[in-house]
Amino acid sequence: MSVSRRYFFFGTLLAGAVPRGGFGSTPSLKALGFKSFNDKLNVAAIGLGGQGGVDLNDAAKTENIVALCDVDFNRGAANLKRYEKPPKYKDFRVMLDKEKSIDAVTIGIPDFMHATVALACMQRGKHVYCEKPLTRTPWEARLLMTAAAKYKVATQMGNQGFSHECNRVAAEIVWSGAIGDVTEAHISTTPGTHPTGLQQLPSEEPVPDGLDWDLWLGGAAPRPFSSYYVPYNWRGFLDFGTGQIGNWATHTAGPVQTALQLGAPTSLECVTSQGKSSITYPDGAIVRLDFPARGEMPAVKVFYHDGPRAADPDAYHVPGMENETILPPTNNLTDKGRPMGRGAAPTGTTPGGGRGAGRGGAGRGAGAPGGPAQRTGAGGPGVRVFGEPGGPSKPGILTGNGAVFIGTKGIMATSSRGEGVHLLPASRWKDYVLPPQLLTRSPGHMLDWVRACKGGERSCSDFSISAPYAEWLALTAIALHVPGKLEWDSRNQRFTNSPEANRFVKPVFRKGWELKL
């Protein structure tokens, strides 16, 4: 199947995978003083528990770990013990000033401090790997994009699905014209484990030994400590996190962002919500975002489903899809990239790793639904596309982590971070042959960044790519707690019709923590 030029060569190209001037046109970062491929990076880690610890250990597979930092030595205890030799710090500013050998930094901390720490690292010439979501507010996302260009460092947001094979396969399918023009898309996340719908703040408690609460708060306004905030519940609070948008929509929206090349929306509106709160994100909601035409791609409306509890049973119904399922991630494609028939067993692939190490995901995409091997793949029972069995006659939502593209010639769905991709109805996979492989493939999300740090192509989630994406996700978070249709002026970074919404575009920093380029 050929790929129409209009679906591929339009405006900015995918995720830096194809340089604007063509292959080989990316300027050598090594010429700007970056390390040789033969040398190991000296990496510092800021945030040692949870996902921050995962990033640290991932970087340690190939690079040198030279310094560690966490405001909570209890949270980071396992990795503090695992890496005994590197110096340990609680204040990232002290570490950056003292440790002159640092080349690059991984950042895995609460959302509200991402921009503060990342900017400080870039201003000192350090390459930055910052966990998703890139920032809590749209203003911070734009700031980091500008800073990365100014300080000429390699950057990466930790939305690992951008490196997955299927994220790129999904884009190639859309660009091939297999489902026609996409004018509507749906993104869904399951309910999180963080608090939602709270009506009062938690009670004050003594600060535990090992935690520097003032440093944890950083630029946020002072407040009494409560164990309810840490180590994870902060994600549900408006002052600290981005709810399920930062937790999972950053992943599930990835294939939509990549395939549709979304820029800034012109408007957004929370069309339904449950359990609203002025302290945390709601229990569930649906937000509509309207994006203008991009090149020859038509305008598209994108619906974000924040947990299936706030569904309108009569909304967004697509006839014929009631019994369709986005299956969990599988690796059931042959080496030639052709989907297997029903009942065929996967060959030559291993879950999550592709063929051998470093492929960054399934071998050549996700495969054909329907066979026994696919039904037992990793990732759970799958995501119902438009409702659960026995539900309303016109179910209207996704019921798990995934996305659905509705085109003029068909429907495509992706699951989880994009590890699975399927044409719907499932029968379309029977004789379907994937389009040509046009996009470069990733060696793995961390290695993709390491390569950029050493003079290779810019990473697939470089801030020049991920910041505009993070910006519209942060706008979606604002819509969850500001009512009405919000008109967005991207050039001036302001809502033209809502002073209330404009209060949330940029954080209010406490004295001494303000951000400046």
Short mmCIF file of N, CA, C and O in Angstrom, two decimals, residues 285-411:
data_model
loop_
_atom_site.label_atom_id
_atom_site.label_comp_id
_atom_site.label_asym_id
_atom_site.label_seq_id
_atom_site.Cartn_x
_atom_site.Cartn_y
_atom_site.Cartn_z
N ALA A 285 -14.67 12.96 33.83
CA ALA A 285 -15.10 14.06 32.97
C ALA A 285 -14.85 13.72 31.51
O ALA A 285 -14.11 12.78 31.19
N ILE A 286 -15.44 14.52 30.64
CA ILE A 286 -15.14 14.47 29.21
C ILE A 286 -14.85 15.89 28.75
O ILE A 286 -15.63 16.81 29.02
N VAL A 287 -13.72 16.07 28.08
CA VAL A 287 -13.33 17.38 27.55
C VAL A 287 -13.25 17.28 26.04
O VAL A 287 -12.66 16.34 25.50
N ARG A 288 -13.83 18.26 25.37
CA ARG A 288 -13.71 18.35 23.91
C ARG A 288 -12.70 19.43 23.56
O ARG A 288 -12.76 20.55 24.06
N LEU A 289 -11.78 19.08 22.65
CA LEU A 289 -10.81 20.03 22.13
C LEU A 289 -10.98 20.13 20.62
O LEU A 289 -11.12 19.09 19.95
N ASP A 290 -10.96 21.33 20.09
CA ASP A 290 -11.07 21.53 18.65
C ASP A 290 -9.74 22.03 18.09
O ASP A 290 -9.23 23.07 18.53
N PHE A 291 -9.18 21.27 17.14
CA PHE A 291 -7.92 21.61 16.50
C PHE A 291 -8.19 22.02 15.06
O PHE A 291 -9.00 21.38 14.36
N PRO A 292 -7.51 23.05 14.57
CA PRO A 292 -7.71 23.48 13.19
C PRO A 292 -7.05 22.53 12.21
O PRO A 292 -6.32 21.60 12.61
N ALA A 293 -7.27 22.75 10.93
CA ALA A 293 -6.62 21.96 9.88
C ALA A 293 -5.11 22.11 9.99
O ALA A 293 -4.60 23.17 10.35
N ARG A 294 -4.40 21.02 9.67
CA ARG A 294 -2.94 21.03 9.65
C ARG A 294 -2.51 20.59 8.27
O ARG A 294 -2.66 19.42 7.91
N GLY A 295 -1.95 21.52 7.47
CA GLY A 295 -1.62 21.17 6.10
C GLY A 295 -2.87 20.72 5.38
O GLY A 295 -3.87 21.43 5.35
N GLU A 296 -2.85 19.52 4.81
CA GLU A 296 -4.03 18.97 4.14
C GLU A 296 -4.86 18.09 5.05
O GLU A 296 -5.83 17.48 4.61
N MET A 297 -4.47 17.98 6.32
CA MET A 297 -5.31 17.26 7.28
C MET A 297 -6.44 18.18 7.73
O MET A 297 -6.21 19.35 8.06
N PRO A 298 -7.66 17.67 7.76
CA PRO A 298 -8.79 18.52 8.12
C PRO A 298 -8.83 18.84 9.61
O PRO A 298 -8.12 18.22 10.42
N ALA A 299 -9.64 19.80 9.97
CA ALA A 299 -9.87 20.10 11.38
C ALA A 299 -10.38 18.83 12.08
O ALA A 299 -11.05 18.00 11.48
N VAL A 300 -10.03 18.71 13.35
CA VAL A 300 -10.40 17.49 14.07
C VAL A 300 -10.86 17.85 15.48
O VAL A 300 -10.32 18.76 16.12
N LYS A 301 -11.90 17.17 15.94
CA LYS A 301 -12.34 17.32 17.32
C LYS A 301 -11.84 16.11 18.10
O LYS A 301 -11.98 14.96 17.67
N VAL A 302 -11.23 16.38 19.24
CA VAL A 302 -10.64 15.34 20.08
C VAL A 302 -11.37 15.34 21.42
O VAL A 302 -11.49 16.39 22.07
N PHE A 303 -11.87 14.17 21.82
CA PHE A 303 -12.56 14.04 23.10
C PHE A 303 -11.66 13.28 24.07
O PHE A 303 -11.20 12.18 23.77
N TYR A 304 -11.40 13.91 25.22
CA TYR A 304 -10.64 13.24 26.28
C TYR A 304 -11.60 12.74 27.34
O TYR A 304 -12.35 13.52 27.93
N HIS A 305 -11.60 11.42 27.58
CA HIS A 305 -12.46 10.78 28.57
C HIS A 305 -11.64 10.50 29.82
O HIS A 305 -10.80 9.58 29.83
N ASP A 306 -11.84 11.29 30.86
CA ASP A 306 -11.09 11.15 32.10
C ASP A 306 -11.80 10.15 33.01
O ASP A 306 -12.57 10.53 33.88
N GLY A 307 -11.54 8.86 32.80
CA GLY A 307 -12.25 7.84 33.56
C GLY A 307 -13.64 7.64 32.99
O GLY A 307 -14.29 8.61 32.61
N PRO A 308 -14.13 6.42 32.93
CA PRO A 308 -15.43 6.16 32.29
C PRO A 308 -16.63 6.46 33.15
O PRO A 308 -17.75 6.20 32.76
N ARG A 309 -16.43 7.05 34.33
CA ARG A 309 -17.57 7.22 35.23
C ARG A 309 -18.48 8.38 34.83
O ARG A 309 -19.61 8.47 35.28
N ALA A 310 -17.96 9.30 34.00
CA ALA A 310 -18.75 10.48 33.67
C ALA A 310 -19.35 10.39 32.27
O ALA A 310 -19.54 11.38 31.61
N ALA A 311 -19.67 9.20 31.84
CA ALA A 311 -20.11 9.01 30.46
C ALA A 311 -21.52 9.53 30.22
O ALA A 311 -22.40 9.44 31.07
N ASP A 312 -21.70 10.07 29.06
CA ASP A 312 -23.04 10.34 28.55
C ASP A 312 -23.39 9.15 27.67
O ASP A 312 -22.80 8.97 26.60
N PRO A 313 -24.33 8.28 28.07
CA PRO A 313 -24.57 7.03 27.34
C PRO A 313 -25.07 7.22 25.92
O PRO A 313 -25.04 6.29 25.13
N ASP A 314 -25.53 8.42 25.59
CA ASP A 314 -26.03 8.64 24.23
C ASP A 314 -25.04 9.41 23.35
O ASP A 314 -25.34 9.71 22.20
N ALA A 315 -23.87 9.70 23.90
CA ALA A 315 -22.91 10.52 23.16
C ALA A 315 -21.89 9.67 22.41
O ALA A 315 -21.55 8.57 22.83
N TYR A 316 -21.42 10.21 21.28
CA TYR A 316 -20.27 9.66 20.57
C TYR A 316 -20.46 8.20 20.16
O TYR A 316 -19.53 7.41 20.16
N HIS A 317 -21.69 7.83 19.83
CA HIS A 317 -21.95 6.45 19.45
C HIS A 317 -21.60 6.25 17.98
O HIS A 317 -21.94 7.05 17.13
N VAL A 318 -20.89 5.17 17.71
CA VAL A 318 -20.54 4.82 16.34
C VAL A 318 -21.23 3.49 16.01
O VAL A 318 -20.87 2.44 16.56
N PRO A 319 -22.23 3.49 15.16
CA PRO A 319 -22.96 2.25 14.84
C PRO A 319 -22.03 1.15 14.36
O PRO A 319 -21.10 1.38 13.59
N GLY A 320 -22.27 -0.06 14.85
CA GLY A 320 -21.50 -1.21 14.42
C GLY A 320 -20.28 -1.51 15.26
O GLY A 320 -19.63 -2.54 15.08
N MET A 321 -19.93 -0.62 16.20
CA MET A 321 -18.74 -0.82 17.01
C MET A 321 -19.03 -1.33 18.42
O MET A 321 -18.13 -1.45 19.24
N GLU A 322 -20.30 -1.64 18.70
CA GLU A 322 -20.68 -1.99 20.06
C GLU A 322 -19.95 -3.21 20.60
O GLU A 322 -19.70 -3.33 21.79
N ASN A 323 -19.60 -4.14 19.74
CA ASN A 323 -18.97 -5.38 20.20
C ASN A 323 -17.49 -5.45 19.86
O ASN A 323 -16.87 -6.52 19.97
N GLU A 324 -16.92 -4.34 19.45
CA GLU A 324 -15.50 -4.32 19.11
C GLU A 324 -14.65 -4.02 20.35
O GLU A 324 -15.09 -3.36 21.28
N THR A 325 -13.42 -4.52 20.33
CA THR A 325 -12.51 -4.37 21.45
C THR A 325 -11.13 -3.96 20.96
O THR A 325 -10.64 -4.49 19.96
N ILE A 326 -10.51 -3.01 21.68
CA ILE A 326 -9.09 -2.75 21.46
C ILE A 326 -8.35 -3.75 22.34
O ILE A 326 -8.39 -3.65 23.55
N LEU A 327 -7.71 -4.71 21.75
CA LEU A 327 -7.07 -5.75 22.54
C LEU A 327 -5.84 -5.22 23.25
O LEU A 327 -5.27 -4.21 22.87
N PRO A 328 -5.41 -5.91 24.30
CA PRO A 328 -4.22 -5.50 25.02
C PRO A 328 -2.99 -5.61 24.14
O PRO A 328 -3.01 -6.27 23.09
N PRO A 329 -1.87 -4.98 24.55
CA PRO A 329 -0.65 -5.04 23.74
C PRO A 329 -0.20 -6.46 23.48
O PRO A 329 -0.16 -7.30 24.37
N THR A 330 0.12 -6.76 22.23
CA THR A 330 0.66 -8.06 21.86
C THR A 330 1.79 -7.85 20.87
O THR A 330 2.03 -6.75 20.41
N ASN A 331 2.48 -8.90 20.56
CA ASN A 331 3.60 -8.82 19.63
C ASN A 331 3.40 -9.83 18.51
O ASN A 331 4.29 -10.59 18.16
N ASN A 332 2.22 -9.87 17.95
CA ASN A 332 1.86 -10.95 17.04
C ASN A 332 1.93 -10.53 15.58
O ASN A 332 0.97 -10.64 14.85
N LEU A 333 3.07 -10.03 15.16
CA LEU A 333 3.30 -9.78 13.75
C LEU A 333 4.51 -10.59 13.30
O LEU A 333 5.44 -10.83 14.05
N THR A 334 4.50 -10.96 12.05
CA THR A 334 5.65 -11.68 11.51
C THR A 334 6.78 -10.71 11.28
O THR A 334 6.63 -9.50 11.33
N ASP A 335 7.96 -11.24 11.00
CA ASP A 335 9.12 -10.40 10.74
C ASP A 335 8.90 -9.50 9.53
O ASP A 335 9.52 -8.45 9.40
N LYS A 336 8.03 -9.89 8.62
CA LYS A 336 7.77 -9.09 7.43
C LYS A 336 6.75 -7.99 7.67
O LYS A 336 6.42 -7.23 6.78
N GLY A 337 6.25 -7.92 8.94
CA GLY A 337 5.32 -6.86 9.26
C GLY A 337 3.92 -7.10 8.79
O GLY A 337 3.14 -6.17 8.64
N ARG A 338 3.57 -8.36 8.51
CA ARG A 338 2.21 -8.66 8.07
C ARG A 338 1.43 -9.26 9.25
O ARG A 338 1.93 -10.14 9.92
N PRO A 339 0.23 -8.79 9.48
CA PRO A 339 -0.54 -9.35 10.58
C PRO A 339 -0.86 -10.81 10.34
O PRO A 339 -1.15 -11.22 9.22
N MET A 340 -0.80 -11.61 11.38
CA MET A 340 -1.09 -13.03 11.25
C MET A 340 -2.59 -13.27 11.20
O MET A 340 -3.38 -12.46 11.65
N GLY A 341 -2.94 -14.42 10.70
CA GLY A 341 -4.35 -14.79 10.65
C GLY A 341 -4.86 -15.17 12.03
O GLY A 341 -4.12 -15.28 12.98
N ARG A 342 -6.16 -15.37 12.12
CA ARG A 342 -6.75 -15.72 13.40
C ARG A 342 -6.18 -17.04 13.91
O ARG A 342 -6.05 -18.00 13.17
N GLY A 343 -5.84 -17.04 15.19
CA GLY A 343 -5.37 -18.26 15.82
C GLY A 343 -3.89 -18.51 15.66
O GLY A 343 -3.36 -19.44 16.23
N ALA A 344 -3.21 -17.68 14.88
CA ALA A 344 -1.78 -17.89 14.70
C ALA A 344 -1.02 -17.47 15.93
O ALA A 344 -1.41 -16.56 16.64
N ALA A 345 0.07 -18.15 16.20
CA ALA A 345 0.88 -17.81 17.37
C ALA A 345 1.93 -16.79 16.98
O ALA A 345 2.41 -16.77 15.85
N PRO A 346 2.32 -15.92 17.91
CA PRO A 346 3.37 -14.96 17.61
C PRO A 346 4.68 -15.67 17.30
O PRO A 346 4.98 -16.71 17.87
N THR A 347 5.46 -15.09 16.41
CA THR A 347 6.76 -15.66 16.09
C THR A 347 7.84 -14.62 16.19
O THR A 347 7.67 -13.50 15.74
N GLY A 348 8.96 -15.01 16.79
CA GLY A 348 10.14 -14.16 16.76
C GLY A 348 10.06 -12.90 17.57
O GLY A 348 10.86 -12.00 17.37
N THR A 349 9.10 -12.80 18.51
CA THR A 349 9.01 -11.60 19.31
C THR A 349 8.85 -11.96 20.77
O THR A 349 8.45 -13.06 21.12
N THR A 350 9.19 -11.00 21.61
CA THR A 350 9.03 -11.16 23.05
C THR A 350 8.28 -9.97 23.58
O THR A 350 8.49 -8.86 23.13
N PRO A 351 7.36 -10.16 24.56
CA PRO A 351 6.55 -9.05 25.04
C PRO A 351 7.39 -7.87 25.49
O PRO A 351 8.31 -8.01 26.28
N GLY A 352 7.05 -6.68 24.96
CA GLY A 352 7.67 -5.44 25.41
C GLY A 352 9.03 -5.16 24.85
O GLY A 352 9.58 -4.08 25.02
N GLY A 353 9.66 -6.10 24.18
CA GLY A 353 11.03 -5.86 23.78
C GLY A 353 11.31 -6.01 22.31
O GLY A 353 12.41 -5.75 21.86
N GLY A 354 10.33 -6.43 21.52
CA GLY A 354 10.59 -6.63 20.09
C GLY A 354 11.51 -7.82 19.89
O GLY A 354 11.67 -8.67 20.74
N ARG A 355 12.16 -7.87 18.72
CA ARG A 355 13.08 -8.97 18.43
C ARG A 355 14.41 -8.67 19.08
O ARG A 355 15.18 -7.82 18.63
N GLY A 356 14.69 -9.36 20.19
CA GLY A 356 15.93 -9.10 20.89
C GLY A 356 15.83 -7.83 21.71
O GLY A 356 14.76 -7.32 21.98
N ALA A 357 16.97 -7.30 22.12
CA ALA A 357 16.99 -6.13 22.99
C ALA A 357 16.95 -4.85 22.20
O ALA A 357 17.41 -4.77 21.07
N GLY A 358 16.39 -3.82 22.84
CA GLY A 358 16.52 -2.47 22.33
C GLY A 358 15.62 -2.09 21.19
O GLY A 358 15.81 -1.06 20.58
N ARG A 359 14.61 -2.88 20.87
CA ARG A 359 13.72 -2.49 19.78
C ARG A 359 12.68 -1.48 20.21
O ARG A 359 11.99 -0.90 19.39
N GLY A 360 12.51 -1.30 21.51
CA GLY A 360 11.56 -0.30 21.99
C GLY A 360 10.12 -0.71 21.84
O GLY A 360 9.24 0.13 21.79
N GLY A 361 9.82 -1.99 21.74
CA GLY A 361 8.41 -2.39 21.68
C GLY A 361 8.21 -3.59 20.81
O GLY A 361 9.13 -4.33 20.49
N ALA A 362 6.97 -3.81 20.41
CA ALA A 362 6.63 -4.97 19.61
C ALA A 362 7.35 -4.95 18.29
O ALA A 362 7.67 -3.91 17.75
N GLY A 363 7.60 -6.14 17.75
CA GLY A 363 8.42 -6.28 16.56
C GLY A 363 8.08 -5.34 15.43
O GLY A 363 8.90 -4.55 15.01
N ARG A 364 6.86 -5.35 14.92
CA ARG A 364 6.52 -4.46 13.81
C ARG A 364 5.12 -3.89 13.99
O ARG A 364 4.42 -3.60 13.07
N GLY A 365 4.70 -3.78 15.23
CA GLY A 365 3.36 -3.25 15.47
C GLY A 365 2.58 -4.23 16.31
O GLY A 365 3.13 -5.15 16.86
N ALA A 366 1.30 -4.02 16.43
CA ALA A 366 0.44 -4.98 17.11
C ALA A 366 -0.33 -5.73 16.06
O ALA A 366 -0.45 -5.31 14.93
N GLY A 367 -0.84 -6.87 16.42
CA GLY A 367 -1.36 -7.74 15.38
C GLY A 367 -2.85 -7.85 15.28
O GLY A 367 -3.60 -7.06 15.80
N ALA A 368 -3.28 -8.87 14.58
CA ALA A 368 -4.69 -9.06 14.26
C ALA A 368 -5.46 -9.58 15.46
O ALA A 368 -5.06 -10.54 16.08
N PRO A 369 -6.57 -8.93 15.82
CA PRO A 369 -7.38 -9.44 16.91
C PRO A 369 -8.01 -10.78 16.56
O PRO A 369 -8.17 -11.11 15.39
N GLY A 370 -8.35 -11.53 17.60
CA GLY A 370 -9.21 -12.67 17.37
C GLY A 370 -8.64 -14.02 17.73
O GLY A 370 -9.37 -14.91 18.11
N GLY A 371 -7.35 -14.25 17.58
CA GLY A 371 -6.79 -15.57 17.83
C GLY A 371 -6.50 -15.81 19.29
O GLY A 371 -6.38 -14.88 20.08
N PRO A 372 -6.35 -17.07 19.69
CA PRO A 372 -6.08 -17.40 21.08
C PRO A 372 -4.83 -16.73 21.62
O PRO A 372 -4.79 -16.28 22.75
N ALA A 373 -3.77 -16.67 20.80
CA ALA A 373 -2.54 -16.05 21.28
C ALA A 373 -2.76 -14.59 21.62
O ALA A 373 -2.23 -14.08 22.60
N GLN A 374 -3.56 -13.92 20.81
CA GLN A 374 -3.81 -12.50 21.05
C GLN A 374 -4.65 -12.29 22.31
O GLN A 374 -4.45 -11.35 23.04
N ARG A 375 -5.58 -13.20 22.54
CA ARG A 375 -6.48 -13.05 23.68
C ARG A 375 -5.73 -13.20 25.00
O ARG A 375 -6.20 -12.75 26.03
N THR A 376 -4.60 -13.87 24.99
CA THR A 376 -3.88 -14.10 26.23
C THR A 376 -2.65 -13.23 26.35
O THR A 376 -1.81 -13.45 27.19
N GLY A 377 -2.53 -12.22 25.49
CA GLY A 377 -1.37 -11.34 25.55
C GLY A 377 -1.34 -10.52 26.82
O GLY A 377 -2.32 -10.40 27.55
N ALA A 378 -0.17 -9.92 27.11
CA ALA A 378 -0.03 -9.10 28.30
C ALA A 378 -0.90 -7.86 28.19
O ALA A 378 -1.15 -7.35 27.11
N GLY A 379 -1.33 -7.33 29.34
CA GLY A 379 -2.02 -6.06 29.33
C GLY A 379 -3.47 -6.13 29.75
O GLY A 379 -4.17 -5.13 29.71
N GLY A 380 -3.97 -7.28 30.17
CA GLY A 380 -5.34 -7.34 30.65
C GLY A 380 -6.32 -7.76 29.59
O GLY A 380 -5.95 -8.17 28.50
N PRO A 381 -7.61 -7.64 29.88
CA PRO A 381 -8.64 -8.17 28.99
C PRO A 381 -8.94 -7.29 27.79
O PRO A 381 -9.77 -7.64 26.97
N GLY A 382 -8.31 -6.15 27.69
CA GLY A 382 -8.56 -5.29 26.54
C GLY A 382 -9.50 -4.15 26.89
O GLY A 382 -10.06 -4.08 27.98
N VAL A 383 -9.69 -3.25 25.96
CA VAL A 383 -10.49 -2.05 26.17
C VAL A 383 -11.71 -2.12 25.27
O VAL A 383 -11.58 -2.20 24.05
N ARG A 384 -12.88 -2.10 25.86
CA ARG A 384 -14.09 -2.05 25.05
C ARG A 384 -14.14 -0.70 24.36
O ARG A 384 -13.90 0.34 24.97
N VAL A 385 -14.45 -0.70 23.09
CA VAL A 385 -14.41 0.55 22.33
C VAL A 385 -15.57 1.46 22.66
O VAL A 385 -15.40 2.63 22.97
N PHE A 386 -16.78 0.94 22.62
CA PHE A 386 -17.94 1.78 22.90
C PHE A 386 -18.87 1.08 23.87
O PHE A 386 -19.99 0.75 23.56
N GLY A 387 -18.38 0.80 25.07
CA GLY A 387 -19.23 0.32 26.15
C GLY A 387 -19.06 -1.14 26.50
O GLY A 387 -18.55 -1.94 25.75
N GLU A 388 -19.48 -1.48 27.72
CA GLU A 388 -19.40 -2.85 28.22
C GLU A 388 -20.62 -3.66 27.80
O GLU A 388 -21.70 -3.10 27.59
N PRO A 389 -20.47 -4.98 27.69
CA PRO A 389 -21.63 -5.82 27.39
C PRO A 389 -22.72 -5.63 28.45
O PRO A 389 -22.43 -5.50 29.63
N GLY A 390 -23.98 -5.56 28.00
CA GLY A 390 -25.07 -5.39 28.94
C GLY A 390 -25.31 -3.95 29.36
O GLY A 390 -26.17 -3.67 30.19
N GLY A 391 -24.51 -3.03 28.78
CA GLY A 391 -24.66 -1.62 29.14
C GLY A 391 -25.82 -0.98 28.38
O GLY A 391 -26.67 -1.66 27.82
N PRO A 392 -25.82 0.35 28.34
CA PRO A 392 -26.89 1.07 27.62
C PRO A 392 -26.94 0.68 26.15
O PRO A 392 -25.95 0.21 25.59
N SER A 393 -28.06 0.90 25.54
CA SER A 393 -28.22 0.53 24.13
C SER A 393 -27.30 1.33 23.23
O SER A 393 -26.94 0.88 22.16
N LYS A 394 -26.93 2.53 23.68
CA LYS A 394 -26.00 3.35 22.92
C LYS A 394 -24.83 3.77 23.80
O LYS A 394 -24.70 4.92 24.19
N PRO A 395 -23.98 2.81 24.17
CA PRO A 395 -22.84 3.17 25.02
C PRO A 395 -21.94 4.15 24.29
O PRO A 395 -21.82 4.11 23.08
N GLY A 396 -21.31 5.06 25.04
CA GLY A 396 -20.61 6.13 24.36
C GLY A 396 -19.19 6.39 24.74
O GLY A 396 -18.68 7.45 24.42
N ILE A 397 -18.51 5.50 25.45
CA ILE A 397 -17.17 5.83 25.87
C ILE A 397 -16.22 4.66 25.72
O ILE A 397 -16.63 3.51 25.60
N LEU A 398 -14.96 4.98 25.74
CA LEU A 398 -13.94 3.95 25.89
C LEU A 398 -13.96 3.49 27.34
O LEU A 398 -14.34 4.24 28.23
N THR A 399 -13.53 2.29 27.61
CA THR A 399 -13.61 1.78 28.97
C THR A 399 -12.24 1.42 29.53
O THR A 399 -12.14 0.64 30.45
N GLY A 400 -11.18 1.98 29.00
CA GLY A 400 -9.84 1.70 29.50
C GLY A 400 -8.86 2.67 28.88
O GLY A 400 -9.24 3.68 28.30
N ASN A 401 -7.58 2.37 28.99
CA ASN A 401 -6.54 3.23 28.45
C ASN A 401 -6.37 2.96 26.96
O ASN A 401 -5.88 1.90 26.56
N GLY A 402 -6.78 3.90 26.14
CA GLY A 402 -6.67 3.69 24.70
C GLY A 402 -7.14 4.89 23.92
O GLY A 402 -7.46 5.94 24.49
N ALA A 403 -7.20 4.75 22.61
CA ALA A 403 -7.66 5.84 21.74
C ALA A 403 -8.35 5.25 20.52
O ALA A 403 -8.05 4.13 20.11
N VAL A 404 -9.26 6.02 19.96
CA VAL A 404 -9.97 5.62 18.75
C VAL A 404 -9.92 6.76 17.75
O VAL A 404 -10.19 7.92 18.09
N PHE A 405 -9.53 6.45 16.51
CA PHE A 405 -9.51 7.40 15.41
C PHE A 405 -10.72 7.12 14.52
O PHE A 405 -10.87 6.00 14.03
N ILE A 406 -11.55 8.10 14.28
CA ILE A 406 -12.71 7.92 13.43
C ILE A 406 -12.47 8.66 12.12
O ILE A 406 -12.40 9.89 12.09
N GLY A 407 -12.30 7.90 11.04
CA GLY A 407 -12.02 8.47 9.74
C GLY A 407 -13.19 8.35 8.79
O GLY A 407 -14.19 7.67 9.08
N THR A 408 -13.07 8.98 7.66
CA THR A 408 -14.15 8.95 6.67
C THR A 408 -14.25 7.60 5.97
O THR A 408 -15.26 7.30 5.32
N LYS A 409 -13.20 6.74 6.09
CA LYS A 409 -13.21 5.44 5.43
C LYS A 409 -13.05 4.27 6.41
O LYS A 409 -12.91 3.13 5.97
N GLY A 410 -13.03 4.56 7.71
CA GLY A 410 -12.86 3.47 8.65
C GLY A 410 -12.43 3.97 10.02
O GLY A 410 -12.33 5.18 10.26
N ILE A 411 -12.16 3.02 10.90
CA ILE A 411 -11.81 3.33 12.29
C ILE A 411 -10.55 2.58 12.66
O ILE A 411 -10.34 1.43 12.26
#
